[in-house]
């Protein structure tokens, strides 16, 4: 699955970032993207989701999600733009959350506009990010978060966001 391969590469580059914890949960839980959720942020940084959660817990927290081979998948707006969010669930439970926006960026330069917009949104929620070329990084007490534009096989830009459990430093 191209999405999983691309997102796996993103995790390899996820380092650095602010140690400022999230003060409000991101709106990419796949439930809706209007008002802030009233559910408390879990250890993932998303409303009601903790690292290690079971598939049943993920599906209950995300009414738009459906079971998928990797865990659960939601096709729902994220920050006002259509996206696919994959909740990777392994033997240890929820281990990664990836969102890929389905906006058609015809080039990496085009993707840069979406990156700038989403980075500003996430900086407002998570605090200032660290960044390099079309990649931004945040650290919370329990999660490493990476936003990036990456080229697909045809050279078009793909905007994606990855949440992974924070590793010991």
PDB file of C-alpha atoms in Angstrom, residues 55-162:
ATOM      1  CA  UNK A  55      -9.558  -1.805  17.289  1.00  0.00           C
ATOM      2  CA  UNK A  56     -12.914  -1.715  19.089  1.00  0.00           C
ATOM      3  CA  UNK A  57     -11.864   1.402  21.029  1.00  0.00           C
ATOM      4  CA  UNK A  58     -10.617   3.148  17.879  1.00  0.00           C
ATOM      5  CA  UNK A  59     -13.826   2.323  16.003  1.00  0.00           C
ATOM      6  CA  UNK A  60     -15.973   3.504  18.934  1.00  0.00           C
ATOM      7  CA  UNK A  61     -14.072   6.807  19.130  1.00  0.00           C
ATOM      8  CA  UNK A  62     -14.358   7.385  15.373  1.00  0.00           C
ATOM      9  CA  UNK A  63     -17.837   6.732  13.956  1.00  0.00           C
ATOM     10  CA  UNK A  64     -16.635   7.309  10.376  1.00  0.00           C
ATOM     11  CA  UNK A  65     -13.858   4.715  10.710  1.00  0.00           C
ATOM     12  CA  UNK A  66     -14.223   1.183   9.412  1.00  0.00           C
ATOM     13  CA  UNK A  67     -12.131  -1.901  10.074  1.00  0.00           C
ATOM     14  CA  UNK A  68      -9.258  -2.320   7.602  1.00  0.00           C
ATOM     15  CA  UNK A  69      -6.365  -4.774   7.233  1.00  0.00           C
ATOM     16  CA  UNK A  70      -4.022  -2.429   9.165  1.00  0.00           C
ATOM     17  CA  UNK A  71      -6.550  -1.556  11.894  1.00  0.00           C
ATOM     18  CA  UNK A  72      -9.093   1.111  11.001  1.00  0.00           C
ATOM     19  CA  UNK A  73      -9.517   3.693   8.250  1.00  0.00           C
ATOM     20  CA  UNK A  74     -11.606   6.869   8.185  1.00  0.00           C
ATOM     21  CA  UNK A  75     -12.461   8.868   5.092  1.00  0.00           C
ATOM     22  CA  UNK A  76     -13.496  12.232   6.505  1.00  0.00           C
ATOM     23  CA  UNK A  77     -12.542  15.906   6.415  1.00  0.00           C
ATOM     24  CA  UNK A  78      -9.512  16.916   8.460  1.00  0.00           C
ATOM     25  CA  UNK A  79      -9.123  20.631   9.098  1.00  0.00           C
ATOM     26  CA  UNK A  80     -11.656  21.332   6.368  1.00  0.00           C
ATOM     27  CA  UNK A  81     -10.072  19.207   3.624  1.00  0.00           C
ATOM     28  CA  UNK A  82     -10.901  15.678   2.488  1.00  0.00           C
ATOM     29  CA  UNK A  83      -8.512  13.113   3.902  1.00  0.00           C
ATOM     30  CA  UNK A  84      -7.907   9.451   4.624  1.00  0.00           C
ATOM     31  CA  UNK A  85      -6.796   8.604   8.156  1.00  0.00           C
ATOM     32  CA  UNK A  86      -5.342   5.173   8.931  1.00  0.00           C
ATOM     33  CA  UNK A  87      -5.168   3.941  12.524  1.00  0.00           C
ATOM     34  CA  UNK A  88      -2.452   1.258  12.474  1.00  0.00           C
ATOM     35  CA  UNK A  89      -3.231  -1.380  15.058  1.00  0.00           C
ATOM     36  CA  UNK A  90      -0.802  -4.235  15.678  1.00  0.00           C
ATOM     37  CA  UNK A  91      -0.399  -6.832  18.384  1.00  0.00           C
ATOM     38  CA  UNK A  92       0.367  -4.061  20.889  1.00  0.00           C
ATOM     39  CA  UNK A  93      -2.727  -2.069  19.919  1.00  0.00           C
ATOM     40  CA  UNK A  94      -2.794   1.371  18.302  1.00  0.00           C
ATOM     41  CA  UNK A  95       0.755   2.175  17.247  1.00  0.00           C
ATOM     42  CA  UNK A  96       0.526   4.906  14.590  1.00  0.00           C
ATOM     43  CA  UNK A  97      -1.983   7.312  13.061  1.00  0.00           C
ATOM     44  CA  UNK A  98      -1.484   8.663   9.558  1.00  0.00           C
ATOM     45  CA  UNK A  99      -3.547  11.175   7.632  1.00  0.00           C
ATOM     46  CA  UNK A 100      -3.147  11.838   3.921  1.00  0.00           C
ATOM     47  CA  UNK A 101      -5.089  14.702   2.396  1.00  0.00           C
ATOM     48  CA  UNK A 102      -6.721  13.851  -0.908  1.00  0.00           C
ATOM     49  CA  UNK A 103      -6.313  17.360  -2.335  1.00  0.00           C
ATOM     50  CA  UNK A 104      -4.715  17.079  -5.753  1.00  0.00           C
ATOM     51  CA  UNK A 105      -1.343  18.827  -5.610  1.00  0.00           C
ATOM     52  CA  UNK A 106       0.011  18.677  -9.158  1.00  0.00           C
ATOM     53  CA  UNK A 107       3.575  19.364  -8.011  1.00  0.00           C
ATOM     54  CA  UNK A 108       5.685  19.689  -4.896  1.00  0.00           C
ATOM     55  CA  UNK A 109       5.508  23.479  -5.272  1.00  0.00           C
ATOM     56  CA  UNK A 110       1.707  23.212  -5.256  1.00  0.00           C
ATOM     57  CA  UNK A 111       1.853  20.978  -2.153  1.00  0.00           C
ATOM     58  CA  UNK A 112       3.913  23.651  -0.380  1.00  0.00           C
ATOM     59  CA  UNK A 113       0.798  25.856  -0.139  1.00  0.00           C
ATOM     60  CA  UNK A 114      -1.168  23.093   1.605  1.00  0.00           C
ATOM     61  CA  UNK A 115       1.821  22.420   3.858  1.00  0.00           C
ATOM     62  CA  UNK A 116       2.051  26.084   4.880  1.00  0.00           C
ATOM     63  CA  UNK A 117      -1.697  26.219   5.660  1.00  0.00           C
ATOM     64  CA  UNK A 118      -1.702  23.016   7.725  1.00  0.00           C
ATOM     65  CA  UNK A 119       1.553  23.829   9.523  1.00  0.00           C
ATOM     66  CA  UNK A 120       0.060  27.129  10.713  1.00  0.00           C
ATOM     67  CA  UNK A 121      -3.042  25.282  11.938  1.00  0.00           C
ATOM     68  CA  UNK A 122      -0.941  22.727  13.822  1.00  0.00           C
ATOM     69  CA  UNK A 123       1.443  25.359  15.216  1.00  0.00           C
ATOM     70  CA  UNK A 124      -1.610  27.070  16.731  1.00  0.00           C
ATOM     71  CA  UNK A 125      -2.633  23.796  18.433  1.00  0.00           C
ATOM     72  CA  UNK A 126       0.704  22.233  19.301  1.00  0.00           C
ATOM     73  CA  UNK A 127       3.075  25.166  19.635  1.00  0.00           C
ATOM     74  CA  UNK A 128       5.895  26.170  17.298  1.00  0.00           C
ATOM     75  CA  UNK A 129       7.271  23.413  15.096  1.00  0.00           C
ATOM     76  CA  UNK A 130      10.772  22.597  13.992  1.00  0.00           C
ATOM     77  CA  UNK A 131      11.057  22.244  10.224  1.00  0.00           C
ATOM     78  CA  UNK A 132      13.160  21.417   7.249  1.00  0.00           C
ATOM     79  CA  UNK A 133      12.282  21.322   3.568  1.00  0.00           C
ATOM     80  CA  UNK A 134       8.485  20.756   3.541  1.00  0.00           C
ATOM     81  CA  UNK A 135       8.540  18.788   6.793  1.00  0.00           C
ATOM     82  CA  UNK A 136       7.536  20.052  10.246  1.00  0.00           C
ATOM     83  CA  UNK A 137       7.927  18.273  13.585  1.00  0.00           C
ATOM     84  CA  UNK A 138       6.301  18.520  17.003  1.00  0.00           C
ATOM     85  CA  UNK A 139       6.901  16.599  20.221  1.00  0.00           C
ATOM     86  CA  UNK A 140       4.381  16.208  22.999  1.00  0.00           C
ATOM     87  CA  UNK A 141       4.903  14.285  26.220  1.00  0.00           C
ATOM     88  CA  UNK A 142       3.591  11.119  24.542  1.00  0.00           C
ATOM     89  CA  UNK A 143       3.706  11.609  20.749  1.00  0.00           C
ATOM     90  CA  UNK A 144       5.966  12.558  17.864  1.00  0.00           C
ATOM     91  CA  UNK A 145       4.071  14.338  15.106  1.00  0.00           C
ATOM     92  CA  UNK A 146       5.293  14.944  11.542  1.00  0.00           C
ATOM     93  CA  UNK A 147       3.664  16.932   8.743  1.00  0.00           C
ATOM     94  CA  UNK A 148       5.214  16.703   5.292  1.00  0.00           C
ATOM     95  CA  UNK A 149       4.848  17.040   1.556  1.00  0.00           C
ATOM     96  CA  UNK A 150       6.324  14.103  -0.310  1.00  0.00           C
ATOM     97  CA  UNK A 151       6.363  13.334  -4.014  1.00  0.00           C
ATOM     98  CA  UNK A 152       4.382  10.369  -5.285  1.00  0.00           C
ATOM     99  CA  UNK A 153       5.452   8.169  -8.210  1.00  0.00           C
ATOM    100  CA  UNK A 154       4.240  10.708 -10.763  1.00  0.00           C
ATOM    101  CA  UNK A 155       5.950  13.681  -9.089  1.00  0.00           C
ATOM    102  CA  UNK A 156       2.772  15.158  -7.647  1.00  0.00           C
ATOM    103  CA  UNK A 157       2.853  16.349  -4.037  1.00  0.00           C
ATOM    104  CA  UNK A 158       1.172  14.436  -1.213  1.00  0.00           C
ATOM    105  CA  UNK A 159       0.474  16.194   2.111  1.00  0.00           C
ATOM    106  CA  UNK A 160       0.462  13.852   5.087  1.00  0.00           C
ATOM    107  CA  UNK A 161       0.519  13.883   8.871  1.00  0.00           C
ATOM    108  CA  UNK A 162       1.844  11.113  11.134  1.00  0.00           C
TER     109      UNK A 162
END
